[in-house]
Short mmCIF file of N, CA, C and O in Angstrom, two decimals:
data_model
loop_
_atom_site.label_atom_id
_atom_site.label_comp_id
_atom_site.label_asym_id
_atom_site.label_seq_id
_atom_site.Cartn_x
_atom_site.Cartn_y
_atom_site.Cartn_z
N UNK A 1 103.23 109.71 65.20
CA UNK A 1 102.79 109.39 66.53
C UNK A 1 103.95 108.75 67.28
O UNK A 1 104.63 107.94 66.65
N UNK A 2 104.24 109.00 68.52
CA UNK A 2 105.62 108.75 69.59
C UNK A 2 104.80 108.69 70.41
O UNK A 2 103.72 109.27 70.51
N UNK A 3 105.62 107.51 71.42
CA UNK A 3 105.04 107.53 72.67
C UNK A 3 105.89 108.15 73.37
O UNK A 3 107.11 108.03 73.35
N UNK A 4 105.24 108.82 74.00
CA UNK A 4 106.26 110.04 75.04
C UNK A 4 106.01 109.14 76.12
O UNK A 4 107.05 108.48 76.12
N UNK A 5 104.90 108.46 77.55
CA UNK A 5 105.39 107.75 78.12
C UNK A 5 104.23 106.84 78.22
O UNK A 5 103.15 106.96 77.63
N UNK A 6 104.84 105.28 79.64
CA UNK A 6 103.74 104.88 79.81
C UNK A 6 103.95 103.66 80.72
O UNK A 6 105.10 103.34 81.03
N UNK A 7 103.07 103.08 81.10
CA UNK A 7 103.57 102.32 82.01
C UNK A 7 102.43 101.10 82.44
O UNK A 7 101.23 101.36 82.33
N UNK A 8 102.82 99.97 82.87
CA UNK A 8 102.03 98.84 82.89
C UNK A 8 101.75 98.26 84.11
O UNK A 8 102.85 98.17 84.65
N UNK A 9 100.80 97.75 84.96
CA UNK A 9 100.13 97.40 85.82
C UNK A 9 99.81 96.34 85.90
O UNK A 9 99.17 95.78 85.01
N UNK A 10 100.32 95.57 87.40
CA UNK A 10 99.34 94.27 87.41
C UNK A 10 98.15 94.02 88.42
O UNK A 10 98.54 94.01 89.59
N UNK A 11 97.12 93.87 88.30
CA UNK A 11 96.64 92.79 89.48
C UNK A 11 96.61 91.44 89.79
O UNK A 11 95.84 90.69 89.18
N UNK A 12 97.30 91.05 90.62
CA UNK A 12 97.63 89.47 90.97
C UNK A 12 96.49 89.40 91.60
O UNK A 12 95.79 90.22 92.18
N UNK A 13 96.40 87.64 91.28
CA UNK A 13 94.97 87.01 92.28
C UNK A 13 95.32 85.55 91.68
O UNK A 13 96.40 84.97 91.61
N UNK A 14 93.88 85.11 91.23
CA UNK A 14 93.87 84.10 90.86
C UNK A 14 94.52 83.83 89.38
O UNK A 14 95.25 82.87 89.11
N UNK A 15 94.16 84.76 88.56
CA UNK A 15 94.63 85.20 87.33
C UNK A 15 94.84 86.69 87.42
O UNK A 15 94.20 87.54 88.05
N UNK A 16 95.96 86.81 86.61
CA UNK A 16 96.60 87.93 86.90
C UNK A 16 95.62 88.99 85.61
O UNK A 16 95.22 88.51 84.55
N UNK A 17 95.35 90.68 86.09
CA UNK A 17 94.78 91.18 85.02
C UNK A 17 95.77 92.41 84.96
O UNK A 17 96.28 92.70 86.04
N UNK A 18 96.16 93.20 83.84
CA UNK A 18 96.93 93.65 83.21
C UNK A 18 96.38 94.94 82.92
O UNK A 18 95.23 95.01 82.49
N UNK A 19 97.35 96.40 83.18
CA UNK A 19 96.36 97.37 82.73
C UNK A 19 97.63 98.44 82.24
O UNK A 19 98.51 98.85 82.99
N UNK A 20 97.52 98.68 81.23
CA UNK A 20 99.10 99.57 80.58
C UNK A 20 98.27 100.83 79.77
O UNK A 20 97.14 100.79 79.29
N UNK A 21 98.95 101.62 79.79
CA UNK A 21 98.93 102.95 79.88
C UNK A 21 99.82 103.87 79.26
O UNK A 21 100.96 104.12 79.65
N UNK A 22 99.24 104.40 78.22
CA UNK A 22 100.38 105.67 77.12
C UNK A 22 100.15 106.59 76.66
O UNK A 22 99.07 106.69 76.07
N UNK A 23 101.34 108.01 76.75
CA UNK A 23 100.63 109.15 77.02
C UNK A 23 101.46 109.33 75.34
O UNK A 23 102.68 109.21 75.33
N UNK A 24 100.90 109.54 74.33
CA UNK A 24 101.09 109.79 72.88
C UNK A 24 101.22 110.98 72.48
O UNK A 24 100.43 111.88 72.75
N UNK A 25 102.27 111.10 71.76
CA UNK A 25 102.53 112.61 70.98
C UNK A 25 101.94 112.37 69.84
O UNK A 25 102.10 111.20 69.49
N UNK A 26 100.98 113.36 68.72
CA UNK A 26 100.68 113.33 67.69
C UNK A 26 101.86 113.97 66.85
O UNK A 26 101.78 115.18 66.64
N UNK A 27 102.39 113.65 66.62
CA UNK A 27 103.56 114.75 65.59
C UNK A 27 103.40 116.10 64.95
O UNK A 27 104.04 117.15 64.95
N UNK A 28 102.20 115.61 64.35
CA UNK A 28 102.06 117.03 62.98
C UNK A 28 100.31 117.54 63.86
O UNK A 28 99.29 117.71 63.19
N UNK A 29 100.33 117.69 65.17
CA UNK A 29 98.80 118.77 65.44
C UNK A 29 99.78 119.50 66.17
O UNK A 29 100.77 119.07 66.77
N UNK A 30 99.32 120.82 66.03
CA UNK A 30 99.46 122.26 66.48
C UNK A 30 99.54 122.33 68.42
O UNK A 30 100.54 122.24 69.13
N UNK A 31 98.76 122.44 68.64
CA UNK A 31 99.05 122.57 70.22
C UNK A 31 98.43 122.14 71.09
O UNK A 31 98.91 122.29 72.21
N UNK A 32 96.92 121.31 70.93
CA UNK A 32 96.41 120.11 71.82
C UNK A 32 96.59 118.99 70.26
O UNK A 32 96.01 118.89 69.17
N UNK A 33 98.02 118.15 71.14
CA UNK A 33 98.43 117.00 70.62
C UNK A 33 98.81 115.67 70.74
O UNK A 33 99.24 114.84 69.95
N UNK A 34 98.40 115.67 72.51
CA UNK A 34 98.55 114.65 73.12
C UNK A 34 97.08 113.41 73.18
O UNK A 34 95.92 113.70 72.88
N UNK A 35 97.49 112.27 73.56
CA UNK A 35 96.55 111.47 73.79
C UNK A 35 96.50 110.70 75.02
O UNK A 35 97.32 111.27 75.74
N UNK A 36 96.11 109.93 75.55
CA UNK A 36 96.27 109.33 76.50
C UNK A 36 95.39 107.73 76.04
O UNK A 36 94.43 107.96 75.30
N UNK A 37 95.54 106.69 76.27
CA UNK A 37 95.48 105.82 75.74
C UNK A 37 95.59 104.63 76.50
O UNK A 37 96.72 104.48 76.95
N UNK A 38 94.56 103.49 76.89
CA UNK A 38 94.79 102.59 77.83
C UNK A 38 94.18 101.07 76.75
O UNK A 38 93.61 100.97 75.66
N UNK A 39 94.76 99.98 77.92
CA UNK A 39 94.68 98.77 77.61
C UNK A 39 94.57 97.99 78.43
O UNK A 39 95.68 97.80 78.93
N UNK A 40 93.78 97.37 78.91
CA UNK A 40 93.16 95.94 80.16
C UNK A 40 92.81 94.77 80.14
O UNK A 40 92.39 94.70 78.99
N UNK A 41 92.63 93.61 80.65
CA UNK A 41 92.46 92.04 80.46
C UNK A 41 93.29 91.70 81.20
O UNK A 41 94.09 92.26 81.96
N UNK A 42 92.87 90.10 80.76
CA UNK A 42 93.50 89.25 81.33
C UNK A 42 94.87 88.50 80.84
O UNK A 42 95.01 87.73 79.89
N UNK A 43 95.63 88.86 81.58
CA UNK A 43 96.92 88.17 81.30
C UNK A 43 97.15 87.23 80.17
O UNK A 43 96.22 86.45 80.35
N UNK A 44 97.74 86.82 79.19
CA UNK A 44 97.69 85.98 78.24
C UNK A 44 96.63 86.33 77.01
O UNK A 44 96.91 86.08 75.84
N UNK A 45 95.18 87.02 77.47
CA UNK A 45 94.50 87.35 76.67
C UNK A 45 94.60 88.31 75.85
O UNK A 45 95.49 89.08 76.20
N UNK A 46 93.69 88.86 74.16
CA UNK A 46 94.31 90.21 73.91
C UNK A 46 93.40 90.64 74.81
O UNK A 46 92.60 90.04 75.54
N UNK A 47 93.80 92.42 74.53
CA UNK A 47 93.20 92.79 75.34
C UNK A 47 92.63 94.56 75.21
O UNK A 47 93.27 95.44 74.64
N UNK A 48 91.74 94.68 75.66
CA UNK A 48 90.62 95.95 75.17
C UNK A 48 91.46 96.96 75.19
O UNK A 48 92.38 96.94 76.00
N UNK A 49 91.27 98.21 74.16
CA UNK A 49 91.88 99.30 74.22
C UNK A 49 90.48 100.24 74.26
O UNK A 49 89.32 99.86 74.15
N UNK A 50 90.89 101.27 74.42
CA UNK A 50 90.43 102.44 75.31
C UNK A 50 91.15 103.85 75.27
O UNK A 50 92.38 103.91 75.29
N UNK A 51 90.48 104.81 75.23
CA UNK A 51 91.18 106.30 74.94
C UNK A 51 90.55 106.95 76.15
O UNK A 51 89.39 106.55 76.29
N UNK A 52 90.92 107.78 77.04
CA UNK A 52 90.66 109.20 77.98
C UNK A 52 90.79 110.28 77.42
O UNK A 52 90.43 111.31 77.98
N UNK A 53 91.33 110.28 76.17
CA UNK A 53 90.98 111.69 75.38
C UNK A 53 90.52 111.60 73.96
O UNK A 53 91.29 111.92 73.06
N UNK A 54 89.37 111.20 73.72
CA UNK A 54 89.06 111.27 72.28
C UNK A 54 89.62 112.02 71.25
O UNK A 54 89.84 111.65 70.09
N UNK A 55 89.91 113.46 71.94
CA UNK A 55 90.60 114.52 70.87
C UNK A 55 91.29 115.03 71.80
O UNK A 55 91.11 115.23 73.00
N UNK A 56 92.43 115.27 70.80
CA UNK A 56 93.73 115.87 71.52
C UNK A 56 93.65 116.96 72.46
O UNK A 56 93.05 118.01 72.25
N UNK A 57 94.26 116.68 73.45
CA UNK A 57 94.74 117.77 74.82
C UNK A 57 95.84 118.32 74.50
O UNK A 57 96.46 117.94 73.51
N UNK A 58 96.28 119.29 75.28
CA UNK A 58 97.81 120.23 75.81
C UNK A 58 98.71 119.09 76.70
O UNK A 58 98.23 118.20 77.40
N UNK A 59 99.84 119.32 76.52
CA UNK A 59 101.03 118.33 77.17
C UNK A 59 100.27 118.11 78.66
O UNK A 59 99.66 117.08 78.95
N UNK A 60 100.44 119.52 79.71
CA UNK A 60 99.83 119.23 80.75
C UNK A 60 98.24 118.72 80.80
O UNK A 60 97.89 118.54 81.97
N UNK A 61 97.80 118.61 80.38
CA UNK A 61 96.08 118.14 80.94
C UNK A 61 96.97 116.51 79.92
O UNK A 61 97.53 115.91 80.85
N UNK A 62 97.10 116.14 79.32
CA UNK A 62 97.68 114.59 79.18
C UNK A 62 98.53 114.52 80.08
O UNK A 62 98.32 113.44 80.62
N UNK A 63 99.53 115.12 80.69
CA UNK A 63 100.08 114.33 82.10
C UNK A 63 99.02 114.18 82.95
O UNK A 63 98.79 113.09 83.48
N UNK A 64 98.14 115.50 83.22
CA UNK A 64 96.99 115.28 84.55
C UNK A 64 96.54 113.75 84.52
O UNK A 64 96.68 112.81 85.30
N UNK A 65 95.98 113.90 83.38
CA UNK A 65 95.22 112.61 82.92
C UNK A 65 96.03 110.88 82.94
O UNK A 65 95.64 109.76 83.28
N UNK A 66 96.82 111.25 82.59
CA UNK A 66 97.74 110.15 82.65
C UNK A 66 98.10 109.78 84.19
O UNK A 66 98.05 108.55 84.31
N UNK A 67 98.42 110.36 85.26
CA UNK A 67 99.01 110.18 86.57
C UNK A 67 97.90 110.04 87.25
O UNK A 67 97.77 109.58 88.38
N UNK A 68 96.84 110.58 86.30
CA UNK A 68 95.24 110.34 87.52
C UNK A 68 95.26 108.74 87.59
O UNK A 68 95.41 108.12 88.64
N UNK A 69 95.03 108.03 86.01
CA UNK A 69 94.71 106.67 85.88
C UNK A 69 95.70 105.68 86.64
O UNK A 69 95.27 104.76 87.33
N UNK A 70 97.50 106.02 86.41
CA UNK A 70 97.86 105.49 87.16
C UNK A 70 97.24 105.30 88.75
O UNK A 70 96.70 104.32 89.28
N UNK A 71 97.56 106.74 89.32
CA UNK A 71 96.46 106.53 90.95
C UNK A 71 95.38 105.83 91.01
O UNK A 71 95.19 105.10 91.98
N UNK A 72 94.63 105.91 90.16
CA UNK A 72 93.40 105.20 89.98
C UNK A 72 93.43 103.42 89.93
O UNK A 72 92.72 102.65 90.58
N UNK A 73 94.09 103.22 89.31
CA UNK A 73 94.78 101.83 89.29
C UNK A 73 95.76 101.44 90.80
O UNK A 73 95.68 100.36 91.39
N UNK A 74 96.42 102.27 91.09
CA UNK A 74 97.17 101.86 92.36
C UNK A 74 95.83 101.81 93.53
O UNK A 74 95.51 100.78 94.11
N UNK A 75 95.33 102.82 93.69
CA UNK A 75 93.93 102.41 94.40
C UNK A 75 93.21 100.90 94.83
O UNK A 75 92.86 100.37 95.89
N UNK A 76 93.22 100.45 93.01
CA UNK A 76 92.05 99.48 92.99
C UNK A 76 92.95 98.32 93.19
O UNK A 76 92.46 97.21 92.99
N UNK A 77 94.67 98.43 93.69
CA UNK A 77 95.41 97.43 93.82
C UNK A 77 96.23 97.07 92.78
O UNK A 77 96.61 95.91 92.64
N UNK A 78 96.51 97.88 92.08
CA UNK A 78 97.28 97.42 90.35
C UNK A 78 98.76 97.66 91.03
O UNK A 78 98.83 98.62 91.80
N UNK A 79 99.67 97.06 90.87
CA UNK A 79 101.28 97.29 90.89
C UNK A 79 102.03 97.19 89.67
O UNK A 79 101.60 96.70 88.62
N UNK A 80 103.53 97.85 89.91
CA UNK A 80 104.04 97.68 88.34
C UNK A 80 104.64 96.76 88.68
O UNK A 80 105.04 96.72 89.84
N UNK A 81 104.96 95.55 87.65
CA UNK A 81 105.20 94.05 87.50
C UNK A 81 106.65 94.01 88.23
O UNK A 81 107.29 95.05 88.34
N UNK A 82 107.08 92.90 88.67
CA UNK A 82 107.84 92.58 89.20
C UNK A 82 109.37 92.71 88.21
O UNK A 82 110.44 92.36 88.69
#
C-alpha cells in the first residue's frame, strides 16, 4: 500500500477542525486498486477515519472521488494550513 496523494484541511474558528485526505495505491490488486481514504476532528484530538471507497476503484474514479471531497471541504470553508 503507497500513498499516491493527499492533502490536509483546516477549519479555523474557535478551535480549529482538521480534515486530511489520501488517495492509496493497493500494490498487488489487478485493476480497481485504488482507495480513497479520509480523516476529521478536532485539532490536537485523534481523530475518526473513514473510507469513500470500501472496495477498490480504477485510478480515475479515485481521482474523481478524491478532488470531489477536496471541493466539498473547500465549500464548507476548509483551507490548506498555513
Amino acid at each position: 500500500m503507497r500513498t499516491v496523494r493527499q492533502a490536509r484541511m483546516v477549519l479555523n474558528g474557535t478551535r480549529a477542525r482538521i480534515y486530511e485526505i489520501e488517495l492509496v495505491d493497493l500494490a498487488n490488486a489487478k485493476d480497481a486498486r485504488y482507495l480513497v481514504n479520509f480523516r476529521y476532528g478536532w485539532q490536537g484530538a485523534v481523530l475518526e477515519e473513514g473510507t469513500r471507497t470500501p472496495n477498490a476503484v480504477t485510478e480515475a474514479e479515485a481521482i474523481r472521488i478524491f478532488e470531489s471531497l477536496i471541493l466539498a471541504r473547500q465549500n464548507q470553508g476548509y483551507v490548506a494550513p498555513d
